[in-house]
Amino acid sequence: MAVEQTLSIIKPDAVGNHHIGAIIQRFEESGLKIAALKMLQLSREQAEGFYAEHSERPFFTSLVEFMISGPVCVQVLQGESAVARNRELMGATNPEEAAPGTIRADFATAVSANAVHGSDSQASARREIDYFFAADEIYTR
Ligand code: DAT
Ligand code: MG
């Protein structure tokens, strides 16, 4: 096992439903450290660039509209196997398929409004962290 960093986003539905604190608590209680944290309103261009890998998918336009529908909370999580552990905490993309006790099972309302994003590999984590944070905004101690 190795210490990794991963990018997490609390999406506009969960921010709007006042779940920021409950979600961050799950990260911290699982041993994932918050190494960076910011709240921001994504521009359309930022959201399209972030989800560029999905640009040909039928849900791309609605995904971008959703991601810019309100502010998001973006954080870098750090810890042993952080990428996989965050995905476990999140649960399946579709909340109807998410295991009980996962963030998406408890806070998501639809596949299109599923409360959180998490990087799916160490390579995408590096790209996604760099997309939102400068090196001096990340506290690795
Ligand atoms: P994940 O967020 O679990 O990594 P993904 O990368 O496959 O899932 O898709 C990115 C986001 O796109 C997902 O969180 C919600 C949206 N999405 C995925 N599949 C969808 C679908 N069938 N209908 C509507 N939105 C979808
Ligand atoms: Mg994904």
PDB file of C-alpha atoms and ligand atoms in Angstrom:
ATOM      1  CA  MET A   1       0.000   0.000   0.000  1.00  0.00           C
ATOM      2  CA  ALA A   2       1.112   3.509  -0.662  1.00  0.00           C
ATOM      3  CA  VAL A   3       0.027   6.961   0.363  1.00  0.00           C
ATOM      4  CA  GLU A   4      -1.915   8.515  -2.509  1.00  0.00           C
ATOM      5  CA  GLN A   5      -3.858  11.659  -3.229  1.00  0.00           C
ATOM      6  CA  THR A   6      -7.230  11.737  -4.961  1.00  0.00           C
ATOM      7  CA  LEU A   7      -9.621  14.466  -6.056  1.00  0.00           C
ATOM      8  CA  SER A   8     -13.076  14.638  -4.529  1.00  0.00           C
ATOM      9  CA  ILE A   9     -15.881  16.994  -5.494  1.00  0.00           C
ATOM     10  CA  ILE A  10     -19.016  17.527  -3.427  1.00  0.00           C
ATOM     11  CA  LYS A  11     -21.453  18.247  -6.265  1.00  0.00           C
ATOM     12  CA  PRO A  12     -24.105  21.024  -6.394  1.00  0.00           C
ATOM     13  CA  ASP A  13     -26.932  18.756  -5.183  1.00  0.00           C
ATOM     14  CA  ALA A  14     -25.113  17.798  -1.981  1.00  0.00           C
ATOM     15  CA  VAL A  15     -23.901  21.358  -1.373  1.00  0.00           C
ATOM     16  CA  GLY A  16     -27.456  22.639  -1.875  1.00  0.00           C
ATOM     17  CA  ASN A  17     -28.857  19.966   0.441  1.00  0.00           C
ATOM     18  CA  HIS A  18     -26.441  20.968   3.244  1.00  0.00           C
ATOM     19  CA  HIS A  19     -24.414  17.748   3.211  1.00  0.00           C
ATOM     20  CA  ILE A  20     -20.899  19.250   2.989  1.00  0.00           C
ATOM     21  CA  GLY A  21     -20.141  18.593   6.646  1.00  0.00           C
ATOM     22  CA  ALA A  22     -21.557  15.066   6.714  1.00  0.00           C
ATOM     23  CA  ILE A  23     -19.569  14.072   3.625  1.00  0.00           C
ATOM     24  CA  ILE A  24     -16.287  15.574   4.832  1.00  0.00           C
ATOM     25  CA  GLN A  25     -16.840  13.824   8.171  1.00  0.00           C
ATOM     26  CA  ARG A  26     -16.928  10.467   6.369  1.00  0.00           C
ATOM     27  CA  PHE A  27     -13.582  11.169   4.712  1.00  0.00           C
ATOM     28  CA  GLU A  28     -11.945  12.196   7.975  1.00  0.00           C
ATOM     29  CA  GLU A  29     -13.464   9.360  10.020  1.00  0.00           C
ATOM     30  CA  SER A  30     -12.189   6.836   7.452  1.00  0.00           C
ATOM     31  CA  GLY A  31      -8.655   8.158   7.912  1.00  0.00           C
ATOM     32  CA  LEU A  32      -8.447  10.155   4.691  1.00  0.00           C
ATOM     33  CA  LYS A  33      -6.811  13.483   5.408  1.00  0.00           C
ATOM     34  CA  ILE A  34      -8.112  16.698   3.828  1.00  0.00           C
ATOM     35  CA  ALA A  35      -4.952  18.006   2.148  1.00  0.00           C
ATOM     36  CA  ALA A  36      -6.680  20.839   0.239  1.00  0.00           C
ATOM     37  CA  LEU A  37     -10.161  22.309   0.147  1.00  0.00           C
ATOM     38  CA  LYS A  38     -12.000  25.033  -1.751  1.00  0.00           C
ATOM     39  CA  MET A  39     -15.524  26.020  -2.721  1.00  0.00           C
ATOM     40  CA  LEU A  40     -16.149  27.386  -6.169  1.00  0.00           C
ATOM     41  CA  GLN A  41     -18.707  27.967  -8.903  1.00  0.00           C
ATOM     42  CA  LEU A  42     -17.503  26.104 -12.001  1.00  0.00           C
ATOM     43  CA  SER A  43     -17.722  27.895 -15.334  1.00  0.00           C
ATOM     44  CA  ARG A  44     -19.172  25.966 -18.266  1.00  0.00           C
ATOM     45  CA  GLU A  45     -15.683  25.751 -19.776  1.00  0.00           C
ATOM     46  CA  GLN A  46     -14.217  24.377 -16.525  1.00  0.00           C
ATOM     47  CA  ALA A  47     -16.922  21.723 -16.232  1.00  0.00           C
ATOM     48  CA  GLU A  48     -16.587  20.691 -19.892  1.00  0.00           C
ATOM     49  CA  GLY A  49     -12.814  20.424 -19.542  1.00  0.00           C
ATOM     50  CA  PHE A  50     -13.004  18.469 -16.325  1.00  0.00           C
ATOM     51  CA  TYR A  51     -15.386  15.906 -17.853  1.00  0.00           C
ATOM     52  CA  ALA A  52     -13.780  15.934 -21.331  1.00  0.00           C
ATOM     53  CA  GLU A  53     -13.494  12.116 -21.309  1.00  0.00           C
ATOM     54  CA  HIS A  54     -17.317  11.985 -21.363  1.00  0.00           C
ATOM     55  CA  SER A  55     -17.800  14.570 -24.141  1.00  0.00           C
ATOM     56  CA  GLU A  56     -19.279  12.020 -26.570  1.00  0.00           C
ATOM     57  CA  ARG A  57     -21.683  10.508 -24.035  1.00  0.00           C
ATOM     58  CA  PRO A  58     -25.425  11.293 -24.414  1.00  0.00           C
ATOM     59  CA  PHE A  59     -25.596  12.714 -20.888  1.00  0.00           C
ATOM     60  CA  PHE A  60     -22.648  15.103 -21.339  1.00  0.00           C
ATOM     61  CA  THR A  61     -24.675  18.320 -21.772  1.00  0.00           C
ATOM     62  CA  SER A  62     -26.924  17.571 -18.806  1.00  0.00           C
ATOM     63  CA  LEU A  63     -23.884  16.566 -16.715  1.00  0.00           C
ATOM     64  CA  VAL A  64     -22.232  19.920 -17.440  1.00  0.00           C
ATOM     65  CA  GLU A  65     -25.483  21.819 -16.739  1.00  0.00           C
ATOM     66  CA  PHE A  66     -25.782  20.020 -13.424  1.00  0.00           C
ATOM     67  CA  MET A  67     -22.172  20.682 -12.431  1.00  0.00           C
ATOM     68  CA  ILE A  68     -22.602  24.437 -13.025  1.00  0.00           C
ATOM     69  CA  SER A  69     -26.036  24.644 -11.372  1.00  0.00           C
ATOM     70  CA  GLY A  70     -24.504  25.795  -8.071  1.00  0.00           C
ATOM     71  CA  PRO A  71     -21.246  25.889  -6.140  1.00  0.00           C
ATOM     72  CA  VAL A  72     -19.167  22.778  -5.564  1.00  0.00           C
ATOM     73  CA  CYS A  73     -16.694  21.901  -2.827  1.00  0.00           C
ATOM     74  CA  VAL A  74     -13.430  20.469  -4.185  1.00  0.00           C
ATOM     75  CA  GLN A  75     -10.919  18.654  -2.005  1.00  0.00           C
ATOM     76  CA  VAL A  76      -7.723  16.644  -2.184  1.00  0.00           C
ATOM     77  CA  LEU A  77      -7.920  13.530  -0.016  1.00  0.00           C
ATOM     78  CA  GLN A  78      -4.680  11.910   1.077  1.00  0.00           C
ATOM     79  CA  GLY A  79      -4.002   8.521   2.622  1.00  0.00           C
ATOM     80  CA  GLU A  80      -3.207   4.871   2.010  1.00  0.00           C
ATOM     81  CA  SER A  81      -4.883   3.762  -1.258  1.00  0.00           C
ATOM     82  CA  ALA A  82      -6.827   7.028  -1.273  1.00  0.00           C
ATOM     83  CA  VAL A  83      -8.201   6.570  -4.815  1.00  0.00           C
ATOM     84  CA  ALA A  84      -9.825   3.191  -4.120  1.00  0.00           C
ATOM     85  CA  ARG A  85     -10.851   4.039  -0.578  1.00  0.00           C
ATOM     86  CA  ASN A  86     -12.662   7.186  -1.708  1.00  0.00           C
ATOM     87  CA  ARG A  87     -14.463   5.188  -4.413  1.00  0.00           C
ATOM     88  CA  GLU A  88     -15.537   2.686  -1.728  1.00  0.00           C
ATOM     89  CA  LEU A  89     -16.854   5.478   0.486  1.00  0.00           C
ATOM     90  CA  MET A  90     -18.721   7.001  -2.501  1.00  0.00           C
ATOM     91  CA  GLY A  91     -20.509   3.861  -3.685  1.00  0.00           C
ATOM     92  CA  ALA A  92     -21.727   3.056  -7.194  1.00  0.00           C
ATOM     93  CA  THR A  93     -22.409   5.803  -9.754  1.00  0.00           C
ATOM     94  CA  ASN A  94     -26.144   5.022  -9.695  1.00  0.00           C
ATOM     95  CA  PRO A  95     -27.384   5.536  -6.122  1.00  0.00           C
ATOM     96  CA  GLU A  96     -29.924   2.749  -6.617  1.00  0.00           C
ATOM     97  CA  GLU A  97     -26.941   0.391  -6.961  1.00  0.00           C
ATOM     98  CA  ALA A  98     -24.797   1.972  -4.238  1.00  0.00           C
ATOM     99  CA  ALA A  99     -24.108  -0.182  -1.186  1.00  0.00           C
ATOM    100  CA  PRO A 100     -25.884   0.798   2.040  1.00  0.00           C
ATOM    101  CA  GLY A 101     -23.934   3.296   4.094  1.00  0.00           C
ATOM    102  CA  THR A 102     -22.065   4.782   1.140  1.00  0.00           C
ATOM    103  CA  ILE A 103     -22.193   8.501   0.415  1.00  0.00           C
ATOM    104  CA  ARG A 104     -24.220   8.021  -2.753  1.00  0.00           C
ATOM    105  CA  ALA A 105     -26.670   5.646  -1.082  1.00  0.00           C
ATOM    106  CA  ASP A 106     -27.275   8.181   1.663  1.00  0.00           C
ATOM    107  CA  PHE A 107     -27.080  11.537  -0.150  1.00  0.00           C
ATOM    108  CA  ALA A 108     -27.521  11.075  -3.918  1.00  0.00           C
ATOM    109  CA  THR A 109     -30.964  11.441  -5.470  1.00  0.00           C
ATOM    110  CA  ALA A 110     -30.311  10.173  -9.037  1.00  0.00           C
ATOM    111  CA  VAL A 111     -27.501   8.940 -11.275  1.00  0.00           C
ATOM    112  CA  SER A 112     -27.421  12.456 -12.706  1.00  0.00           C
ATOM    113  CA  ALA A 113     -27.324  14.078  -9.224  1.00  0.00           C
ATOM    114  CA  ASN A 114     -25.072  11.719  -7.322  1.00  0.00           C
ATOM    115  CA  ALA A 115     -23.562  13.925  -4.632  1.00  0.00           C
ATOM    116  CA  VAL A 116     -19.845  13.316  -5.188  1.00  0.00           C
ATOM    117  CA  HIS A 117     -17.093  12.869  -7.740  1.00  0.00           C
ATOM    118  CA  GLY A 118     -13.961  10.836  -7.068  1.00  0.00           C
ATOM    119  CA  SER A 119     -10.957  10.151  -9.281  1.00  0.00           C
ATOM    120  CA  ASP A 120     -10.986   6.619 -10.736  1.00  0.00           C
ATOM    121  CA  SER A 121      -7.215   6.012 -10.999  1.00  0.00           C
ATOM    122  CA  GLN A 122      -3.952   7.518  -9.813  1.00  0.00           C
ATOM    123  CA  ALA A 123      -3.406   8.975 -13.297  1.00  0.00           C
ATOM    124  CA  SER A 124      -6.786  10.701 -13.369  1.00  0.00           C
ATOM    125  CA  ALA A 125      -6.251  11.847  -9.775  1.00  0.00           C
ATOM    126  CA  ARG A 126      -3.033  13.629 -10.784  1.00  0.00           C
ATOM    127  CA  ARG A 127      -4.746  15.327 -13.729  1.00  0.00           C
ATOM    128  CA  GLU A 128      -7.827  16.277 -11.703  1.00  0.00           C
ATOM    129  CA  ILE A 129      -5.858  17.605  -8.715  1.00  0.00           C
ATOM    130  CA  ASP A 130      -3.756  19.745 -11.062  1.00  0.00           C
ATOM    131  CA  TYR A 131      -6.984  20.951 -12.716  1.00  0.00           C
ATOM    132  CA  PHE A 132      -8.107  22.656  -9.505  1.00  0.00           C
ATOM    133  CA  PHE A 133      -5.115  23.169  -7.234  1.00  0.00           C
ATOM    134  CA  ALA A 134      -1.677  24.753  -7.402  1.00  0.00           C
ATOM    135  CA  ALA A 135       1.064  22.813  -5.626  1.00  0.00           C
ATOM    136  CA  ASP A 136       1.261  25.385  -2.822  1.00  0.00           C
ATOM    137  CA  GLU A 137      -2.458  24.955  -2.040  1.00  0.00           C
ATOM    138  CA  ILE A 138      -1.961  21.288  -1.031  1.00  0.00           C
ATOM    139  CA  TYR A 139      -0.853  20.519   2.535  1.00  0.00           C
ATOM    140  CA  THR A 140       0.850  17.120   2.520  1.00  0.00           C
ATOM    141  CA  ARG A 141       2.275  17.047   6.032  1.00  0.00           C
TER     142      ARG A 141
HETATM  143  P1  DAT B   1     -18.402   8.191 -11.605  1.00  0.00           P
HETATM  144  O1  DAT B   1     -18.819   9.587 -11.203  1.00  0.00           O
HETATM  145  O2  DAT B   1     -18.950   7.143 -10.655  1.00  0.00           O
HETATM  146  O3  DAT B   1     -16.928   8.068 -11.832  1.00  0.00           O
HETATM  147  P2  DAT B   1     -18.679   8.163 -14.513  1.00  0.00           P
HETATM  148  O4  DAT B   1     -17.268   8.645 -14.565  1.00  0.00           O
HETATM  149  O5  DAT B   1     -19.034   6.961 -15.321  1.00  0.00           O
HETATM  150  O6  DAT B   1     -19.124   7.861 -12.997  1.00  0.00           O
HETATM  151  O7  DAT B   1     -19.666   9.325 -14.957  1.00  0.00           O
HETATM  152  C1  DAT B   1     -19.423  10.658 -14.550  1.00  0.00           C
HETATM  153  C2  DAT B   1     -20.724  11.277 -14.141  1.00  0.00           C
HETATM  154  O8  DAT B   1     -21.598  11.347 -15.264  1.00  0.00           O
HETATM  155  C3  DAT B   1     -21.515  10.492 -13.082  1.00  0.00           C
HETATM  156  O9  DAT B   1     -21.075  10.759 -11.768  1.00  0.00           O
HETATM  157  C4  DAT B   1     -22.898  10.992 -13.322  1.00  0.00           C
HETATM  158  C5  DAT B   1     -22.947  11.167 -14.839  1.00  0.00           C
HETATM  159  N1  DAT B   1     -23.488   9.964 -15.472  1.00  0.00           N
HETATM  160  C6  DAT B   1     -22.858   8.779 -15.666  1.00  0.00           C
HETATM  161  N2  DAT B   1     -23.657   7.893 -16.256  1.00  0.00           N
HETATM  162  C7  DAT B   1     -24.854   8.526 -16.447  1.00  0.00           C
HETATM  163  C8  DAT B   1     -26.101   8.163 -17.008  1.00  0.00           C
HETATM  164  N3  DAT B   1     -26.306   6.941 -17.496  1.00  0.00           N
HETATM  165  N4  DAT B   1     -27.095   9.079 -17.004  1.00  0.00           N
HETATM  166  C9  DAT B   1     -26.901  10.320 -16.502  1.00  0.00           C
HETATM  167  N5  DAT B   1     -25.736  10.741 -15.960  1.00  0.00           N
HETATM  168  C10 DAT B   1     -24.732   9.854 -15.931  1.00  0.00           C
HETATM  169 MG    MG B   2     -15.703   8.876 -13.271  1.00  0.00          MG
END
